[in-house]
Short mmCIF file of C-alpha atoms and ligand atoms in Angstrom, two decimals:
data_model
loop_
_atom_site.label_atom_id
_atom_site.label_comp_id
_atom_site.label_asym_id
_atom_site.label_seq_id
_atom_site.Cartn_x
_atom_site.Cartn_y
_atom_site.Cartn_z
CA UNK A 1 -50.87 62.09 -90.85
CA UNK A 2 -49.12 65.74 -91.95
CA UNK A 3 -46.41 65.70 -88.76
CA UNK A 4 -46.26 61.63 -89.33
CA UNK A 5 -44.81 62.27 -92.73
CA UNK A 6 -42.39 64.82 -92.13
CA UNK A 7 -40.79 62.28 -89.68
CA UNK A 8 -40.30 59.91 -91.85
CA UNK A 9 -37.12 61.31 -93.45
CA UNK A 10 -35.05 58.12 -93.02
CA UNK A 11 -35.17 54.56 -94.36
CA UNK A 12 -33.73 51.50 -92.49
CA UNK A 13 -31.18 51.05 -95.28
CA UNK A 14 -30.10 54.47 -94.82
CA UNK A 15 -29.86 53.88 -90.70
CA UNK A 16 -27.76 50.88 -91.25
CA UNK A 17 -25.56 52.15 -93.89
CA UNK A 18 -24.82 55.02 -91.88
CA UNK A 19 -24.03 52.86 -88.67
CA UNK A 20 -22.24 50.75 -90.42
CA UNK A 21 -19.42 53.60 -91.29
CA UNK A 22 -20.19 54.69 -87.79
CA UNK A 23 -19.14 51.57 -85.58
CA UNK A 24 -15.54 51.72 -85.74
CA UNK A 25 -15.28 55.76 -84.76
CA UNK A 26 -18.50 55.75 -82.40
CA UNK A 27 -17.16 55.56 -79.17
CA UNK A 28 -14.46 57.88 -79.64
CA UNK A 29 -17.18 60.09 -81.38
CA UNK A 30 -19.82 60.10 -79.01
CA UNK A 31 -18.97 58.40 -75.92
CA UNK A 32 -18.00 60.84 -73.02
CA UNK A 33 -19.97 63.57 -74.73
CA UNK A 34 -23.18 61.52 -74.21
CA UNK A 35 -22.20 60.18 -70.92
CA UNK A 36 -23.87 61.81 -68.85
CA UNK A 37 -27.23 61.38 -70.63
CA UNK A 38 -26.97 57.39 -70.15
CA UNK A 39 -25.71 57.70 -66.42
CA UNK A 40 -29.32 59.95 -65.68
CA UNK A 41 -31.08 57.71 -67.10
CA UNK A 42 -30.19 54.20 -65.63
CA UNK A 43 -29.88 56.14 -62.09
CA UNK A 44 -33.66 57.55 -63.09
CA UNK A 45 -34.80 53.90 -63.76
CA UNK A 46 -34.32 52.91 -59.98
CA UNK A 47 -33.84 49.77 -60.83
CA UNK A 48 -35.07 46.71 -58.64
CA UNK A 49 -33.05 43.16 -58.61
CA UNK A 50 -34.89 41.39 -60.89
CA UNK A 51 -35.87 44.21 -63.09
CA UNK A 52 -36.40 43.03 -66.64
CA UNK A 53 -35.51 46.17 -68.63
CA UNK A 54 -35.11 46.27 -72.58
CA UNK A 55 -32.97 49.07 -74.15
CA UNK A 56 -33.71 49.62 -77.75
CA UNK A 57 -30.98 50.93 -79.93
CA UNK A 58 -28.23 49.83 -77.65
CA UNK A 59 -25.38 50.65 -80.00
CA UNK A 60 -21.51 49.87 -78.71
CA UNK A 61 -23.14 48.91 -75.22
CA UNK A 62 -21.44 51.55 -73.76
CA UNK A 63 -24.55 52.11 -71.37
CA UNK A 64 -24.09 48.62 -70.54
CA UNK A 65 -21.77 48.37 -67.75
CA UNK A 66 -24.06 51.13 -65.80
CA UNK A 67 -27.01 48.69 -64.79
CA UNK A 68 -26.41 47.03 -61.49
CA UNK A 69 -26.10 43.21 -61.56
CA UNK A 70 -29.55 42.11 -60.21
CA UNK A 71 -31.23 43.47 -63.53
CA UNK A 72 -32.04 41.81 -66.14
CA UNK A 73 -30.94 43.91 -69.54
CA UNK A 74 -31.30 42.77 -73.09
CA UNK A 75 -30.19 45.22 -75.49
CA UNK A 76 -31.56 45.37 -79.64
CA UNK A 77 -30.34 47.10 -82.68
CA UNK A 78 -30.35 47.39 -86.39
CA UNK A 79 -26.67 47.17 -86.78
CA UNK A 80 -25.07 44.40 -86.99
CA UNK A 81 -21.72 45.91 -86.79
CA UNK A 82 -22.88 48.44 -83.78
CA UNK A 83 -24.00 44.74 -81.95
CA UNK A 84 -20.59 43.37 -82.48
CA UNK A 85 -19.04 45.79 -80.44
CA UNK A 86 -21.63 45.42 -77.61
CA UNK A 87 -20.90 41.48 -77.73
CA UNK A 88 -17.39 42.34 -77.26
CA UNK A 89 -17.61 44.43 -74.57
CA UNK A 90 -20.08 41.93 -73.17
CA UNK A 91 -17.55 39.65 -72.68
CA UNK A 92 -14.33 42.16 -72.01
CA UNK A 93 -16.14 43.25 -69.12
CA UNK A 94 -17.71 40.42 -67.80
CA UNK A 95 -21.52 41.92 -67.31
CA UNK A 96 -23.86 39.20 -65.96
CA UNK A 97 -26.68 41.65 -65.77
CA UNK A 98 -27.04 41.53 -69.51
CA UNK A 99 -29.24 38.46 -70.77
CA UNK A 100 -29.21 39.48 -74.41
CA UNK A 101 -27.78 41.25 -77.09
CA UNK A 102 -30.12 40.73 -80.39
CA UNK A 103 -30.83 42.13 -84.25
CA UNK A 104 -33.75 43.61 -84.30
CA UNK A 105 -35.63 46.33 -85.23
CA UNK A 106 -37.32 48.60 -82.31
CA UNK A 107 -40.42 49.29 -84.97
CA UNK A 108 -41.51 46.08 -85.31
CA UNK A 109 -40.20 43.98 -82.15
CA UNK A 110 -40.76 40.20 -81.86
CA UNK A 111 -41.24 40.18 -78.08
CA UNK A 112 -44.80 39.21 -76.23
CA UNK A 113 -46.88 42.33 -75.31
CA UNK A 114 -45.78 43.34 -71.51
CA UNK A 115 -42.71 41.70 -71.16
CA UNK A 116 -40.58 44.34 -69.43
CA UNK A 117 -40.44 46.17 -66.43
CA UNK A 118 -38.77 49.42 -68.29
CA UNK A 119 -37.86 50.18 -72.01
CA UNK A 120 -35.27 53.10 -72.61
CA UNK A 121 -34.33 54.58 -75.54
CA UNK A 122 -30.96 56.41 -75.87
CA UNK A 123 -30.72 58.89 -78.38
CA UNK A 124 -32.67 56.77 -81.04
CA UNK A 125 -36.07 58.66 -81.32
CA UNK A 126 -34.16 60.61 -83.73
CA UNK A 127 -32.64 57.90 -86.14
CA UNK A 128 -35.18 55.16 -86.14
CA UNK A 129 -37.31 55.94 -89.39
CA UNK A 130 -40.83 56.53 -87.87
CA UNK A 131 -40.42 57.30 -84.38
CA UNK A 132 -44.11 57.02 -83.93
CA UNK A 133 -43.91 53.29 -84.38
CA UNK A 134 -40.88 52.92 -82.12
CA UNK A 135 -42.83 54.95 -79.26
CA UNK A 136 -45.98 52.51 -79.69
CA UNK A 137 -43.21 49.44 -79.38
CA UNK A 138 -41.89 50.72 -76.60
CA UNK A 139 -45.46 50.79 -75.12
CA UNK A 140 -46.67 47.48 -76.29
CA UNK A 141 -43.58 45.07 -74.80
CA UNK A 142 -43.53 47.44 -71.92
CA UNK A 143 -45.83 46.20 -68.58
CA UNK A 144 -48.61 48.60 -67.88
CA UNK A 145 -47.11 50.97 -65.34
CA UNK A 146 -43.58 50.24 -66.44
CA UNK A 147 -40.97 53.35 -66.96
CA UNK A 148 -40.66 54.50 -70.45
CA UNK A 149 -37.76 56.38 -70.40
CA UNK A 150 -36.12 58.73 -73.20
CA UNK A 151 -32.60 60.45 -73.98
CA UNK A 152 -32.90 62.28 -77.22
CA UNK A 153 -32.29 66.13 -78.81
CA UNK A 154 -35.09 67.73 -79.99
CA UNK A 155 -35.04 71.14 -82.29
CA UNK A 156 -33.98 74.16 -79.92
CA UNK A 157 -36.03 77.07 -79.27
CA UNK A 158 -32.89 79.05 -79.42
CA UNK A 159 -33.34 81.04 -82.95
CA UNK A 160 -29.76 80.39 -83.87
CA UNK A 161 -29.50 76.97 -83.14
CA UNK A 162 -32.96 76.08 -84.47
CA UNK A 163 -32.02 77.73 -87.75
CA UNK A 164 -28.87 75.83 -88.20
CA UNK A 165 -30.53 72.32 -87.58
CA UNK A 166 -32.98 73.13 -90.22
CA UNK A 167 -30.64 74.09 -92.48
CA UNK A 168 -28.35 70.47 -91.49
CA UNK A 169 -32.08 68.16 -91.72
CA UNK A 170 -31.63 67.86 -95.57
CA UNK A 171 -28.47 65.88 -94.41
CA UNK A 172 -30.21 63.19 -92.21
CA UNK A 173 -30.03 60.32 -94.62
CA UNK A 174 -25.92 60.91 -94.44
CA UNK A 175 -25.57 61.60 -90.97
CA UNK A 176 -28.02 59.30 -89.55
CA UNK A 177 -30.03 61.18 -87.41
CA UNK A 178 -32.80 63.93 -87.86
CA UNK A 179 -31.48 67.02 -86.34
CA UNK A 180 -34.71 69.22 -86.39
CA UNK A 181 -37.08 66.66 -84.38
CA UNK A 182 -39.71 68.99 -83.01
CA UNK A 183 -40.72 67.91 -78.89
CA UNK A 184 -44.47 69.23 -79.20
CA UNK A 185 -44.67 67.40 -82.52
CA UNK A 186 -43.38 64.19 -81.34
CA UNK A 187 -45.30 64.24 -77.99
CA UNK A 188 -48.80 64.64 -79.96
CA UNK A 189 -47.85 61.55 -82.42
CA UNK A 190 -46.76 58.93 -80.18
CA UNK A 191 -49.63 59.62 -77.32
CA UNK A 192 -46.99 60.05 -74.31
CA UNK A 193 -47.63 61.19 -71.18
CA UNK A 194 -44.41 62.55 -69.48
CA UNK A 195 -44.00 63.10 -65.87
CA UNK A 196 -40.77 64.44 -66.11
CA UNK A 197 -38.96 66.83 -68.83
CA UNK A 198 -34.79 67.49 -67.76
CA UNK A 199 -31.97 68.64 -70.19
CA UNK A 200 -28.57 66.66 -69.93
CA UNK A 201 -25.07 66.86 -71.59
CA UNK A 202 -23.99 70.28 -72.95
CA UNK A 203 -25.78 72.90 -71.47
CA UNK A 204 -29.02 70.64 -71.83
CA UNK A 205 -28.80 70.73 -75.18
CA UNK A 206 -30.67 66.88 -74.99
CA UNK A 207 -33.86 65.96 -73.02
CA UNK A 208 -34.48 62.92 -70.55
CA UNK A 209 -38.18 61.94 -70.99
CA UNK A 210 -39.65 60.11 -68.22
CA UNK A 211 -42.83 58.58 -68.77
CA UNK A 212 -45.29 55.83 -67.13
CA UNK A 213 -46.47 53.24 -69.77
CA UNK A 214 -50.29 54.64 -69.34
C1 SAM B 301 -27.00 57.36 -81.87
S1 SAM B 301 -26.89 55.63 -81.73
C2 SAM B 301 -27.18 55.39 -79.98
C3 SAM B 301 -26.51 54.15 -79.45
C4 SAM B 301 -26.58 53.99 -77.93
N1 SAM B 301 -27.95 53.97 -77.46
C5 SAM B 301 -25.79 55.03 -77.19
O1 SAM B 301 -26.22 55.49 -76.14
O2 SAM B 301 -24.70 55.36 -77.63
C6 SAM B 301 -28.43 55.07 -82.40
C7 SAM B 301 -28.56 53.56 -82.51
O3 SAM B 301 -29.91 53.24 -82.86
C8 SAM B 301 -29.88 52.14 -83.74
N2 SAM B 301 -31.16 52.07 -84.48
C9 SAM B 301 -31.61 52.94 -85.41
N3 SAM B 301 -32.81 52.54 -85.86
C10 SAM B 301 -33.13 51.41 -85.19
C11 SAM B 301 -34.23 50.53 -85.23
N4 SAM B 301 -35.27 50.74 -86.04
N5 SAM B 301 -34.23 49.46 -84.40
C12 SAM B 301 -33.17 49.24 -83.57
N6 SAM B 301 -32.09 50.04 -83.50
C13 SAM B 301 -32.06 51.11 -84.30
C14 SAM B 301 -28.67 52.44 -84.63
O4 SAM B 301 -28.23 51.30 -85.32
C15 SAM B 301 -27.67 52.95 -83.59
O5 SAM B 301 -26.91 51.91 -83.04
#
């Protein structure tokens, strides 16, 4: 597929590598900025005690702390060195609502279909390597029904801004994330039906995506 292609900018290698020189600086880097993104979405998840909920690219863990203690969370990710932090902070401050914190990759997960209640993604669609096969992850180990539910920045329809993340998506591989992700594009690959579209952090400048596992 044409629009499958032109996601699939990024290799694993090149995600780890770049999370790998990320770990140490992330927080600092992107931790209040993206706050508010994280705090939506766990409040958006109206979560039940007992809710089994998998987050996929779970990073530091610094969305950790915000589910309540009668969930269930277990948390994945590529990097091994992003994980360690989580662990840590796991333990540092003492979070019984998380159940696991496991290497894995979101593409190709080793769970049962229909295992969780809810599956969230925060700010991953753009880094994973073929966000198509996240998305149909995500749907498989999610129950029918469940909440799908998305944090991510997709191109801007403001000229400027748009211009200037196509000129930065030759850069991906470095950075570690695909700046120029297209909503419309997205949408039509991974078969989503979204009940609810809202912009978060600066001046909306990401999306929450909140979806029912059709
Ligand atoms: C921008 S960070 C977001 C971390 C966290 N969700 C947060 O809110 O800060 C993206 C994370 O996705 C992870 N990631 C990228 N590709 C992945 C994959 N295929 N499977 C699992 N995790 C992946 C990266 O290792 C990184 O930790």
């Amino acid at each position: 597929m044409e629009t499958n292609s032109k996601l699939q900018v990024m290799s694993l290698d090149s995600v780890i590598s770049a999370y790998r020189r990320y770990a140490g600086i992330y927080d600092v880097l992107f931790g209040p900025i993206m706050h508010p993104g994280r705090k939506r979405i766990v409040d958006a998840l109206s979560c039940r005690p007992g809710d089994n909920i998998l987050e996929v690219g779970v990073g530091t863990g610094l969305s950790l702390p915000l589910y309540s203690h009668g969930v269930r969370v277990t948390g994945i990710d590529v990097s091994r060195e992003m994980l360690d932090i989580a662990r840590r902070r796991v333990v540092r401050e003492l979070l019984p609502q998380v159940e696991a914190i496991l290497e894995m990759d979101a593409q190709a997960m080793s769970f049962p279909d229909a295992r969780f209640d809810k599956v969230v993604a925060m700010y991953v669609v753009s880094v994973v390597p073929d966000p198509k096969k996240l998305v149909a992850e995500m749907r498989r180990v999610c129950k029918p029904g469940g909440d799908i539910v998305i944090v991510n920045h997709f191109s801007s329809r403001n000229p400027v801004l748009g211009r200037m993340e196509t000129l930065l998506a030759p850069c991906s591989r470095l950075a570690g994330f695909r700046p120029n992700l297209d909503m419309s594009e997205f949408l039509a690959n991974t078969g989503l039906h979204v009940d609810e579209i809202r912009g978060t952090n600066l001046f909306g400048y990401w999306k929450i995506l909140r979806c029912r596992n059709g």
